[in-house]
CSV table of C-alpha atoms and ligand atoms in Angstrom, one decimal:
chain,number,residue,atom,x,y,z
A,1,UNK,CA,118.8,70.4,152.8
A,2,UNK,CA,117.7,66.7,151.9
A,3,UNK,CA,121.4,65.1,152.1
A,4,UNK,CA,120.6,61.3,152.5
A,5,UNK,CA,118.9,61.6,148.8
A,6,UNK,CA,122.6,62.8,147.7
A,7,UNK,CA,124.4,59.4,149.0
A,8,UNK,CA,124.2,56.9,146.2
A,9,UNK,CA,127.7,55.0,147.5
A,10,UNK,CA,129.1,53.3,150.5
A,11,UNK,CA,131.4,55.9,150.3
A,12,UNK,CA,129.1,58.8,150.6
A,13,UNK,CA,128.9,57.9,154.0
A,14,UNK,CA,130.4,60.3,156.5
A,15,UNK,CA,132.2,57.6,158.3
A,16,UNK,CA,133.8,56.7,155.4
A,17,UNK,CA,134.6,60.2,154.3
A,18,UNK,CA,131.7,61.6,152.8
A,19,UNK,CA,129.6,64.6,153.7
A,20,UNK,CA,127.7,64.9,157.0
A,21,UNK,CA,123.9,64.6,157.3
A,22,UNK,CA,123.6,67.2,160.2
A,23,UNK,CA,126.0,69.6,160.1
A,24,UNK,CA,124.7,70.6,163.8
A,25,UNK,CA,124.7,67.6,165.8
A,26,UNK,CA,121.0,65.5,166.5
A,27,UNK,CA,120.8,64.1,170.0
A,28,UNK,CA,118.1,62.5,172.1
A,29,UNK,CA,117.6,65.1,175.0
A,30,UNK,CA,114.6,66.9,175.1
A,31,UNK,CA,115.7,70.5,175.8
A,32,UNK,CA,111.9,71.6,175.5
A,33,UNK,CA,111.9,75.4,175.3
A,34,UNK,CA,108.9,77.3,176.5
A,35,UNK,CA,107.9,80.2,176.0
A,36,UNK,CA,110.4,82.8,177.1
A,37,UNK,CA,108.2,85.9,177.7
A,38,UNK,CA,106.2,83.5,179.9
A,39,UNK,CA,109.6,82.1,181.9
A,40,UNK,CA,109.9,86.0,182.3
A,41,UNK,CA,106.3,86.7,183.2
A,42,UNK,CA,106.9,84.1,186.6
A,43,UNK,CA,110.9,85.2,186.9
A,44,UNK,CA,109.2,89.2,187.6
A,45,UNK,CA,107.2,87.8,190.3
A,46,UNK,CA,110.0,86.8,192.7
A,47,UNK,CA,112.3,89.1,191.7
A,48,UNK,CA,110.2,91.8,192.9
A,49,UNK,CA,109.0,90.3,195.6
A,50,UNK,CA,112.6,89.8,196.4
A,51,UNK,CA,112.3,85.9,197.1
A,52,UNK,CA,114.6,83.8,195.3
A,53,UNK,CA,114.6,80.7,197.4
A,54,UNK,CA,113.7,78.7,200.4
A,55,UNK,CA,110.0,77.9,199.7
A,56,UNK,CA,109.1,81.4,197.8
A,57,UNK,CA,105.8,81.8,195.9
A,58,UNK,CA,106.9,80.4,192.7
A,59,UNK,CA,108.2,76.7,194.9
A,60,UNK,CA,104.7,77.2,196.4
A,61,UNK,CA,102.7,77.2,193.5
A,62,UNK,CA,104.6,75.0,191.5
A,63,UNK,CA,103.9,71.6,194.3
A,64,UNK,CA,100.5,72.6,194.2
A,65,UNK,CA,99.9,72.4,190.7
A,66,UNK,CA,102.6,69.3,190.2
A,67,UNK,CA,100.5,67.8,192.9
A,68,UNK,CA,96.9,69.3,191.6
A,69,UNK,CA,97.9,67.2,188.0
A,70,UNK,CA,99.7,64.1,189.5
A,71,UNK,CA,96.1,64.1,191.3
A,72,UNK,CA,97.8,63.2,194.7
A,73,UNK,CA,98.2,65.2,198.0
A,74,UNK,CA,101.7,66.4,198.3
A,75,UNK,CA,104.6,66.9,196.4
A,76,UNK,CA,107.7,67.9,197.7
A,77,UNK,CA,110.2,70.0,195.3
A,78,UNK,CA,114.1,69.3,195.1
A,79,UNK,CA,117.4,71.0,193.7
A,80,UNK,CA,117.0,67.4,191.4
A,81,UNK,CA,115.8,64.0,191.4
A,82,UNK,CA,119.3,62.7,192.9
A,83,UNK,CA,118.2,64.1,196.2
A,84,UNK,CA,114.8,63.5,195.6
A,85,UNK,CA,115.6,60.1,195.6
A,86,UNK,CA,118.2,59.9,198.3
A,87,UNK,CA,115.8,61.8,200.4
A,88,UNK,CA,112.6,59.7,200.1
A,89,UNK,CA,114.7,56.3,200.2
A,90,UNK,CA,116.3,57.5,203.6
A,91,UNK,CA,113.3,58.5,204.8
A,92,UNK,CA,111.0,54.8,203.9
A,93,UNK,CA,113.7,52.5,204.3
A,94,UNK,CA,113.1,50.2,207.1
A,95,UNK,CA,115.8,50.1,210.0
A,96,UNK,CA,118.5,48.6,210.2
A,97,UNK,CA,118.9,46.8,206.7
A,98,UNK,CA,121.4,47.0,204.7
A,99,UNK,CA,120.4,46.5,200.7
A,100,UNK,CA,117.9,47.9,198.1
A,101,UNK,CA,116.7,45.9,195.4
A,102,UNK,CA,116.6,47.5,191.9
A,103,UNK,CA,117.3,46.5,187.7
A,104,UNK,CA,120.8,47.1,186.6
A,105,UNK,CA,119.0,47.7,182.9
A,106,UNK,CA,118.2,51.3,184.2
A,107,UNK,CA,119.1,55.3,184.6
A,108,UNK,CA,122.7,54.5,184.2
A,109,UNK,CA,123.6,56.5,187.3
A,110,UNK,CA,120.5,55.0,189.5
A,111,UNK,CA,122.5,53.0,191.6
A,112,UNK,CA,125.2,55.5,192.3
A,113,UNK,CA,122.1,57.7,193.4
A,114,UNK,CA,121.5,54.8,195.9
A,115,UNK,CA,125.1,54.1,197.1
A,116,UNK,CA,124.9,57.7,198.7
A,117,UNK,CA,121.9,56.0,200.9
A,118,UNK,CA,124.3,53.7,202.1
A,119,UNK,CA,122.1,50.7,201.2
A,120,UNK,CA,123.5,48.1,198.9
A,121,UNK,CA,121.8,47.7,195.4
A,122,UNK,CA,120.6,44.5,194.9
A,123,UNK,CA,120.2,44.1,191.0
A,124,UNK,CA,117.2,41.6,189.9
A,125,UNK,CA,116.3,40.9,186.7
A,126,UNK,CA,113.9,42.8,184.2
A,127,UNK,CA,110.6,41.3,182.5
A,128,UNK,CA,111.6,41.1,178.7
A,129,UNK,CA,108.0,42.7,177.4
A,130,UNK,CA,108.3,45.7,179.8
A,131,UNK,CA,112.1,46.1,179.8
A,132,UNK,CA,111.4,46.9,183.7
A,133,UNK,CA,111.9,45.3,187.0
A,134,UNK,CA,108.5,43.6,188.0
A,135,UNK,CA,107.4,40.9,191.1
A,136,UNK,CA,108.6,37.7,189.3
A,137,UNK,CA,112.2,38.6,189.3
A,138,UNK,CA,111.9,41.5,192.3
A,139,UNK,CA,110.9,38.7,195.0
A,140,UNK,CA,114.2,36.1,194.1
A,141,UNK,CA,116.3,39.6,195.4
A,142,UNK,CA,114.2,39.8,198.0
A,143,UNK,CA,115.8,38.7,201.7
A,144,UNK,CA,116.0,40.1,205.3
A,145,UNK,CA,118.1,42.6,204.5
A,146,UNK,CA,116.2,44.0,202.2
A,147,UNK,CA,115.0,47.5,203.7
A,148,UNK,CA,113.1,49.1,200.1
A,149,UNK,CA,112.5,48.4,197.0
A,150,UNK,CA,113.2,50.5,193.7
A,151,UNK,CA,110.8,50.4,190.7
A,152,UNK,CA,112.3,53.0,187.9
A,153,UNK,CA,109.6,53.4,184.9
A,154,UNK,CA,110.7,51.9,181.9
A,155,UNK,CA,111.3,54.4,178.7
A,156,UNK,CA,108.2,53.7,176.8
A,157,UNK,CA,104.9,52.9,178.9
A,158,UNK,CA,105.2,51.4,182.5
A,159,UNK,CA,106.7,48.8,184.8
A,160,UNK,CA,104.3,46.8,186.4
A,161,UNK,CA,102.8,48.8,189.2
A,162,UNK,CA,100.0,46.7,190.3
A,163,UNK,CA,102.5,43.6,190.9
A,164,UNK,CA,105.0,45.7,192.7
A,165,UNK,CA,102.6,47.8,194.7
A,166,UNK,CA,100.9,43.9,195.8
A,167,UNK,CA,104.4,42.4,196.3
A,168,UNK,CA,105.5,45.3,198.5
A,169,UNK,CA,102.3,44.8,200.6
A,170,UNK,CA,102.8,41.1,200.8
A,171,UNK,CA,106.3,41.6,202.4
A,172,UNK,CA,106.0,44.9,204.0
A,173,UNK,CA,108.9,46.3,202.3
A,174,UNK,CA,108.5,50.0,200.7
A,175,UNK,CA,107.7,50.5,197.5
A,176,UNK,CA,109.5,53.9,195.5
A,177,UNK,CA,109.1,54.5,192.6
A,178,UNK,CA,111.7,56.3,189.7
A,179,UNK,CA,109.0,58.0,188.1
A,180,UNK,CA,111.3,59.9,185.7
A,181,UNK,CA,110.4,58.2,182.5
A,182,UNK,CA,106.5,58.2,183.2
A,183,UNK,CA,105.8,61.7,184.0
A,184,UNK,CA,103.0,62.7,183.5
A,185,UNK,CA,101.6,59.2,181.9
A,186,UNK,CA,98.8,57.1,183.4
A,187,UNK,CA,98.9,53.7,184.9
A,188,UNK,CA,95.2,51.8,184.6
A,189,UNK,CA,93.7,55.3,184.0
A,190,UNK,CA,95.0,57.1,187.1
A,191,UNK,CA,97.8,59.7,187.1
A,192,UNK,CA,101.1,58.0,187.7
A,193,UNK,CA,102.0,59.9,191.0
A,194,UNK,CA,99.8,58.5,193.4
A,195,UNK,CA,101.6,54.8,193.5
A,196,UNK,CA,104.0,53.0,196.3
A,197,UNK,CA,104.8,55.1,199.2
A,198,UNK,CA,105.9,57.9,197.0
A,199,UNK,CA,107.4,58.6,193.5
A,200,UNK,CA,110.1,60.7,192.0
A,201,UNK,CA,110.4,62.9,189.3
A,202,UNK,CA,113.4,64.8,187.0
A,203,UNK,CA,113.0,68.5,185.8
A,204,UNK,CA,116.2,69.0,184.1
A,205,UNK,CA,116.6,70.2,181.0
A,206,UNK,CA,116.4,66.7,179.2
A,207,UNK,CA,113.1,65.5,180.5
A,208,UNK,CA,110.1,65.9,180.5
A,209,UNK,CA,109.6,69.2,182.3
A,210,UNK,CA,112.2,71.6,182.1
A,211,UNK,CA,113.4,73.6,185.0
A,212,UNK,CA,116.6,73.7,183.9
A,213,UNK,CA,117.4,71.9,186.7
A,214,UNK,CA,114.9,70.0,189.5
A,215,UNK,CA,113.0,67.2,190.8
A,216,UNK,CA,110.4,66.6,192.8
A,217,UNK,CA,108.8,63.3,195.0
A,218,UNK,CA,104.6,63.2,195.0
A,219,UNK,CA,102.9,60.9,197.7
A,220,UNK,CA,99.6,61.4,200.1
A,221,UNK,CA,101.6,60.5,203.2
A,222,UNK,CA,101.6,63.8,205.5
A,223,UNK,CA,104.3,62.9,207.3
A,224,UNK,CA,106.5,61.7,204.7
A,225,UNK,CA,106.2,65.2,203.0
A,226,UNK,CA,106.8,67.2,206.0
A,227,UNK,CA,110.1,64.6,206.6
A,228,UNK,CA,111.2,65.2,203.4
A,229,UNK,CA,110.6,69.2,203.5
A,230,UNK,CA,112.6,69.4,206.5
A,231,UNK,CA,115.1,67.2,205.3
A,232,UNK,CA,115.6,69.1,202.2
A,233,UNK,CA,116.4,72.6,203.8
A,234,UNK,CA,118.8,71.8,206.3
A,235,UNK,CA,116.4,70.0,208.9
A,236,UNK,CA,114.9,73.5,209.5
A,237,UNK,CA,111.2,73.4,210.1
A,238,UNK,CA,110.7,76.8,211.1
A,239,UNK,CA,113.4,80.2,211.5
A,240,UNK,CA,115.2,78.6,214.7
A,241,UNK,CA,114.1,74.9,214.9
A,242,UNK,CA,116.1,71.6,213.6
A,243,UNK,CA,114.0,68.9,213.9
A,244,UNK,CA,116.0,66.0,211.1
A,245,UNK,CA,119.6,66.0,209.9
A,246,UNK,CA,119.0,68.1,206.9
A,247,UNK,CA,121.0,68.6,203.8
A,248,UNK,CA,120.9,71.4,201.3
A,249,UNK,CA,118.8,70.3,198.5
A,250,UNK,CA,116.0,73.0,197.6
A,251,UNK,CA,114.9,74.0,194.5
A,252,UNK,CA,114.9,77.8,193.7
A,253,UNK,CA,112.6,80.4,192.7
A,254,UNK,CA,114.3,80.6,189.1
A,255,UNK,CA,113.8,77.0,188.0
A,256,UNK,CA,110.4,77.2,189.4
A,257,UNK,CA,110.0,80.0,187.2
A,258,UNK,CA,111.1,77.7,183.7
A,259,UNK,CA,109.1,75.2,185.0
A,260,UNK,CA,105.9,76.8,185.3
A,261,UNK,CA,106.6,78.2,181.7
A,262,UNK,CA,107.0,74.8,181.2
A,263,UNK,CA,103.9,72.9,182.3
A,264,UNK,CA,102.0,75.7,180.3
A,265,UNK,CA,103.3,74.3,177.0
A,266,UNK,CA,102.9,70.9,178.2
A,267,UNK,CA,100.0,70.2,176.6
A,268,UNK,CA,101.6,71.6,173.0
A,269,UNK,CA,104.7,69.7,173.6
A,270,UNK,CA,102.8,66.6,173.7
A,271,UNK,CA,101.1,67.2,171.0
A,272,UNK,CA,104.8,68.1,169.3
A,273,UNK,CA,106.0,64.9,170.4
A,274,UNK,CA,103.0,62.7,169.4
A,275,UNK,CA,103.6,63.9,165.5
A,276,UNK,CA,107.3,63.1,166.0
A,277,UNK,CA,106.4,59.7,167.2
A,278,UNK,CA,104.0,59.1,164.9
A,279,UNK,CA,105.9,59.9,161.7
A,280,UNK,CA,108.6,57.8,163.3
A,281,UNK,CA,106.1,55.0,163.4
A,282,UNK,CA,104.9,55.5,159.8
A,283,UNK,CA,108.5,55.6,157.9
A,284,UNK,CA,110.1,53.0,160.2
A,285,UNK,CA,107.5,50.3,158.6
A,286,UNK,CA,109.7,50.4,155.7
A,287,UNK,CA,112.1,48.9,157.3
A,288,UNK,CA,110.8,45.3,159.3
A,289,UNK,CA,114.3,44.5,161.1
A,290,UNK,CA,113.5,47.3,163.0
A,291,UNK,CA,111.4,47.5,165.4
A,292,UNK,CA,110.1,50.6,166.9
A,293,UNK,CA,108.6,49.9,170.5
A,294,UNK,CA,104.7,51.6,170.7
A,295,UNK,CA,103.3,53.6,173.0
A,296,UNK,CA,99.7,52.5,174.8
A,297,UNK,CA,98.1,54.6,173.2
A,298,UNK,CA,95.2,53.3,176.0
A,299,UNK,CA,96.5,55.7,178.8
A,300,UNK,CA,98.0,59.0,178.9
A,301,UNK,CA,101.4,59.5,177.2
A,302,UNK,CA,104.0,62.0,176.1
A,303,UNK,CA,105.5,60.0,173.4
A,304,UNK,CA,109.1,62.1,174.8
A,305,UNK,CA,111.2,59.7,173.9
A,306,UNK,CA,111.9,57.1,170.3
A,307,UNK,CA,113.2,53.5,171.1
A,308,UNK,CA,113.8,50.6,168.2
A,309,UNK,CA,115.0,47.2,168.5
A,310,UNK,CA,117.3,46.0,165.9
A,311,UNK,CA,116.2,42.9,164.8
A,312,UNK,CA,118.3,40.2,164.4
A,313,UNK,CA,117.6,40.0,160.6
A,314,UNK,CA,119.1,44.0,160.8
A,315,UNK,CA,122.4,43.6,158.8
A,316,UNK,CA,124.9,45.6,160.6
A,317,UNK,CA,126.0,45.7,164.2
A,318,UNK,CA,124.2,48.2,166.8
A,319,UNK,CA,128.4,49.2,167.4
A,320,UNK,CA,128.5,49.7,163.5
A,321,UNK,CA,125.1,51.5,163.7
A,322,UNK,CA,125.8,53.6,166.0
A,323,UNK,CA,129.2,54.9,164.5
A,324,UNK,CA,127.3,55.3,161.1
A,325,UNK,CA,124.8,57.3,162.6
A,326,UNK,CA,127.3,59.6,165.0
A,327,UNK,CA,129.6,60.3,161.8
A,328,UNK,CA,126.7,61.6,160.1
A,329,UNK,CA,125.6,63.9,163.2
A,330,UNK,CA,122.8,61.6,164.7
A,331,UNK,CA,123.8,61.4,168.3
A,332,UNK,CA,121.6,57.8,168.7
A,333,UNK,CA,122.3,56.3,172.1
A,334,UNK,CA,122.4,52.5,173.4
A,335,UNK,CA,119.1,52.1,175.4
A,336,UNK,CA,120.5,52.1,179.1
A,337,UNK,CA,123.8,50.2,178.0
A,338,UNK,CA,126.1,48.8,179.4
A,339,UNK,CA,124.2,48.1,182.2
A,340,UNK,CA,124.7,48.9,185.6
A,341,UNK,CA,126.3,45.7,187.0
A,342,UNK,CA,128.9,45.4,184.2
A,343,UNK,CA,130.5,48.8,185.2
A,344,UNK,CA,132.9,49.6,187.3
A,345,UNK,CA,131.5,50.6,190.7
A,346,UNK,CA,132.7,52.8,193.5
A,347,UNK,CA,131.0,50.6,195.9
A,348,UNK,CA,129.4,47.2,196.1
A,349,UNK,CA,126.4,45.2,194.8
A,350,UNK,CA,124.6,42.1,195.0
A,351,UNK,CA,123.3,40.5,191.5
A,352,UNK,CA,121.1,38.2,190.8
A,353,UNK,CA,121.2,36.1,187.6
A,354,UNK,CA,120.9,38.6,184.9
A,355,UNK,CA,121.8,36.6,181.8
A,356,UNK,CA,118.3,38.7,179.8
A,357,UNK,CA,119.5,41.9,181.2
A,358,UNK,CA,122.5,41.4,179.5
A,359,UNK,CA,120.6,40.2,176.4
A,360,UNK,CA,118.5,42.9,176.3
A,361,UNK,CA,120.9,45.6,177.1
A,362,UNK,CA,122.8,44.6,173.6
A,363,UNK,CA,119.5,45.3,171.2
A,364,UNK,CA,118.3,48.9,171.7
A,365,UNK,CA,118.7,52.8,170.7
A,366,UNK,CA,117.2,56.0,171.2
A,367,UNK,CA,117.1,57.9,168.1
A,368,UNK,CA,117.0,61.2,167.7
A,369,UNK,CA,113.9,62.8,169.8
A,370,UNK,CA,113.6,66.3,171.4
A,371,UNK,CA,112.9,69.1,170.5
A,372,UNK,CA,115.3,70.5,168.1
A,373,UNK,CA,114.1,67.6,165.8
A,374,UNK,CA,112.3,68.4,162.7
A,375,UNK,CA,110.5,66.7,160.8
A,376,UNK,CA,113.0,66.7,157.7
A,377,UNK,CA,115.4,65.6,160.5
A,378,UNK,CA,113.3,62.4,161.0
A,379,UNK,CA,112.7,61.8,157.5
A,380,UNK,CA,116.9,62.0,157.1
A,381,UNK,CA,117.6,59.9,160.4
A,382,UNK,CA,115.0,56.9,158.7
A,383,UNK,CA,116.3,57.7,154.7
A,384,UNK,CA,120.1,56.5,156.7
A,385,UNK,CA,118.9,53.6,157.6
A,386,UNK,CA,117.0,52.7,154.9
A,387,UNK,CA,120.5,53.3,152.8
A,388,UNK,CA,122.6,51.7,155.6
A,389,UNK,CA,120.1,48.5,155.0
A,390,UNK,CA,120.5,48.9,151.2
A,391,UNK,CA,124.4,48.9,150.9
A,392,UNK,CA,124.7,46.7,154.5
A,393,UNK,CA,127.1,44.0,152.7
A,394,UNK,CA,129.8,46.7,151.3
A,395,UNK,CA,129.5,48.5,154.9
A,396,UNK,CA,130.6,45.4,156.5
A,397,UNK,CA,133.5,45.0,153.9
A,398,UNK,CA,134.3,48.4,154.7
A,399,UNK,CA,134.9,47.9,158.2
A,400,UNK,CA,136.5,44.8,158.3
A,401,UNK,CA,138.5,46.3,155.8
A,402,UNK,CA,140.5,48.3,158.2
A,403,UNK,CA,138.3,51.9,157.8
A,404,UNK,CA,138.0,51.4,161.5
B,1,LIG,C1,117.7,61.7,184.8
B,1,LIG,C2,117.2,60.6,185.7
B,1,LIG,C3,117.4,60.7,187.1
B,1,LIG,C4,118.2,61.8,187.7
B,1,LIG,O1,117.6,63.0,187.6
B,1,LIG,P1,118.4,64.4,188.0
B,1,LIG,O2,117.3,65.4,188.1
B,1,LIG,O3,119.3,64.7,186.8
B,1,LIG,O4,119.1,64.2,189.2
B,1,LIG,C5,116.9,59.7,187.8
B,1,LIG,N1,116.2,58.6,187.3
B,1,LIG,C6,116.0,58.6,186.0
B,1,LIG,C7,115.2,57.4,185.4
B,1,LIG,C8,116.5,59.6,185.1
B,1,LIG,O5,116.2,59.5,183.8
């Protein structure tokens, strides 16, 4: 099945007419699958027990060991993180202010998320090392109507928590953070979880955990969890009794189920990804105008997701790159790109100067991670670029030759 040993010419590339690499398509989303006699194991439980939502056993369990491993006192599940989100920020906000400071070089959708606050995102720029928002750029987006502040995790390790959490204490605005990208990853030795006033987390299908669909918010504030539980089921906090303006926004007993299944093989998966990663990491130093951004191997991580910078000594393009690798059936992805500001926007936002945002946003990918990627499959994705390196100068002439 080795296919990139059979192109010897420019023209046995696939966007230039030649065979495909992947005849099934390579993509970046995790799509972990447990195991399903054990997603069936949990499913039985609240199927007989006739409980398929509104805080059943398997919703019960499922905060208490999410909040037993993020080693904090409360977590709080959701239908997603959208409403996780929405929720917590709704809840910490601080009256009567109108905007939310965040980086546009994020979750593509985060400030869409926020919009349905009603705040304003107010995008700062991002530290160049961590990729992430951090005090030095958070505080020139900081003014008096600033009522929280966003922290989202970068992709590989961690935003600066120690510099947020102290900036948000110096001003006494709230600290939340987008925990998506760091679940279950360690920050100075302690379980990220535990930081700000609270933190959010994904389980659908392309993270982390899967639950198919769901999120969830951990903190060891009391009343903000009993806020947000209320909040999440309709404001009810017993049969008969409104007590907040609720929405709708519970997770159910059948995602709970698939993500049980799927903390089990947690452990496994991380293993799983670590030899992905790790082969990634030994291949790739073939090739030095690419480089391949490293886990901190120091604290915890689950290696989930591969990132590379194209150097500027990398012949081609990341455009030309990209369509290379997407004829050939590797669904590579721009790292957060464009970003957030430069898109067309339902509603408005403030920006700060964000001339390395916009730098940065231009240089990385996600290559193919997940999953359904094999080992072969790595060895192929690295043997195209090796080739794509090799015969960069007739590429070029190719494109400019009208091929596009
Ligand atoms: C996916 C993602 C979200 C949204 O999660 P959903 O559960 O799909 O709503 C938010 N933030 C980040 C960083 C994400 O990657």
């Amino acid at each position: 099945m080795s296919t990139v040993n059979q192109k010897h010419r420019t023209g046995d590339l696939a966007r230039f007419g030649g065979a495909k690499t992947f005849e099934f398509v390579r993509g970046t989303p995790n799509l972990v699958r447990p195991d399903i006699e054990q997603f069936l194991t949990y499913s039985r439980e609240f199927f007989e027990a006739r409980r398929y939502t509104n805080g059943g056993p398997l919703v019960r369990k499922l905060e208490a060991r999410l909040a037993r491993l993020h080693g904090v006192k409360y977590c709080v599940a959701f239908s997603n993180a959208f409403w996780a989100i929405v929720t917590t920020i709704k809840s910490l906000a601080l009256d009567g202010r109108t905007e939310l400071v965040m980086p546009s070089l994020t979750y593509r959708r985060l400030a869409d998320i926020v919009s349905w606050t009603g705040l304003t995102p107010h995008f700062c720029e991002i530290n160049s090392k961590t990729l992430a928002m951090d005090p030095e750029f958070a505080i020139k987006a900081i003014n008096e109507q600033t009522a929280l502040l966003l922290a989202p995790h970068p992709i590989v390790n961690n935003c600066d928590v120690a510099g947020m959490e102290a900036l948000s204490k110096e001003t006494g605005i709230p600290l939340v953070f987008d925990s998506v990208e760091s679940a279950m990853e360690s920050y100075r030795g302690r379980m990220i979880g535990g930081f700000g006033r609270a933190e959010c987390f994904s389980m659908h299908s392309s993270k982390l955990l899967n639950g198919f669909e769901g999120g969830y918010v951990t903190t060891d504030d009391a009343e903000l969890a009993e806020q947000l539980s209320y909040v999440r089921g309709f404001g009810f906090a017993n049969e008969d009794k409104v007590v907040a303006l609720g929405l709708n926004a519970k997770l159910n007993e059948v995602h709970a189920a698939m993500a049980h299944a799927a903390i089990d093989d947690l452990p496994d998966q991380i293993e799983r990804n670590r030899g992905r990663y790790h082969l990634y990491r030994s291949l790739l130093e073939n090739i030095p105008e690419i480089r391949l951004l490293e886990f901190d191997e120091n604290e915890q991580r689950c290696f989930k997701t591969i990132v590379v910078e194209l150097l500027d000594t990398w012949p081609l393009s990341r455009r030309e790159t990209i369509d290379l690798l997407h004829a050939e059936g590797a669904l590579v992805r721009p790292y957060y790109s464009p970003p957030q500001h430069l898109k067309k926007m339902a509603y408005s936002t403030i920006c700060e100067d964000l001339r390395e945002t916009e730098r940065l946003a231009e240089r990385f990918l996600l290559l193919p991670c997940g999953e359904h990627v094999s080992e072969e499959d790595i060895r192929e994705v690295v043997g195209l670029l090796v080739f794509m390196k090799a015969h960069a100068a007739e590429i070029r002439t190719e494109f400019k030759g009208g091929a596009l």
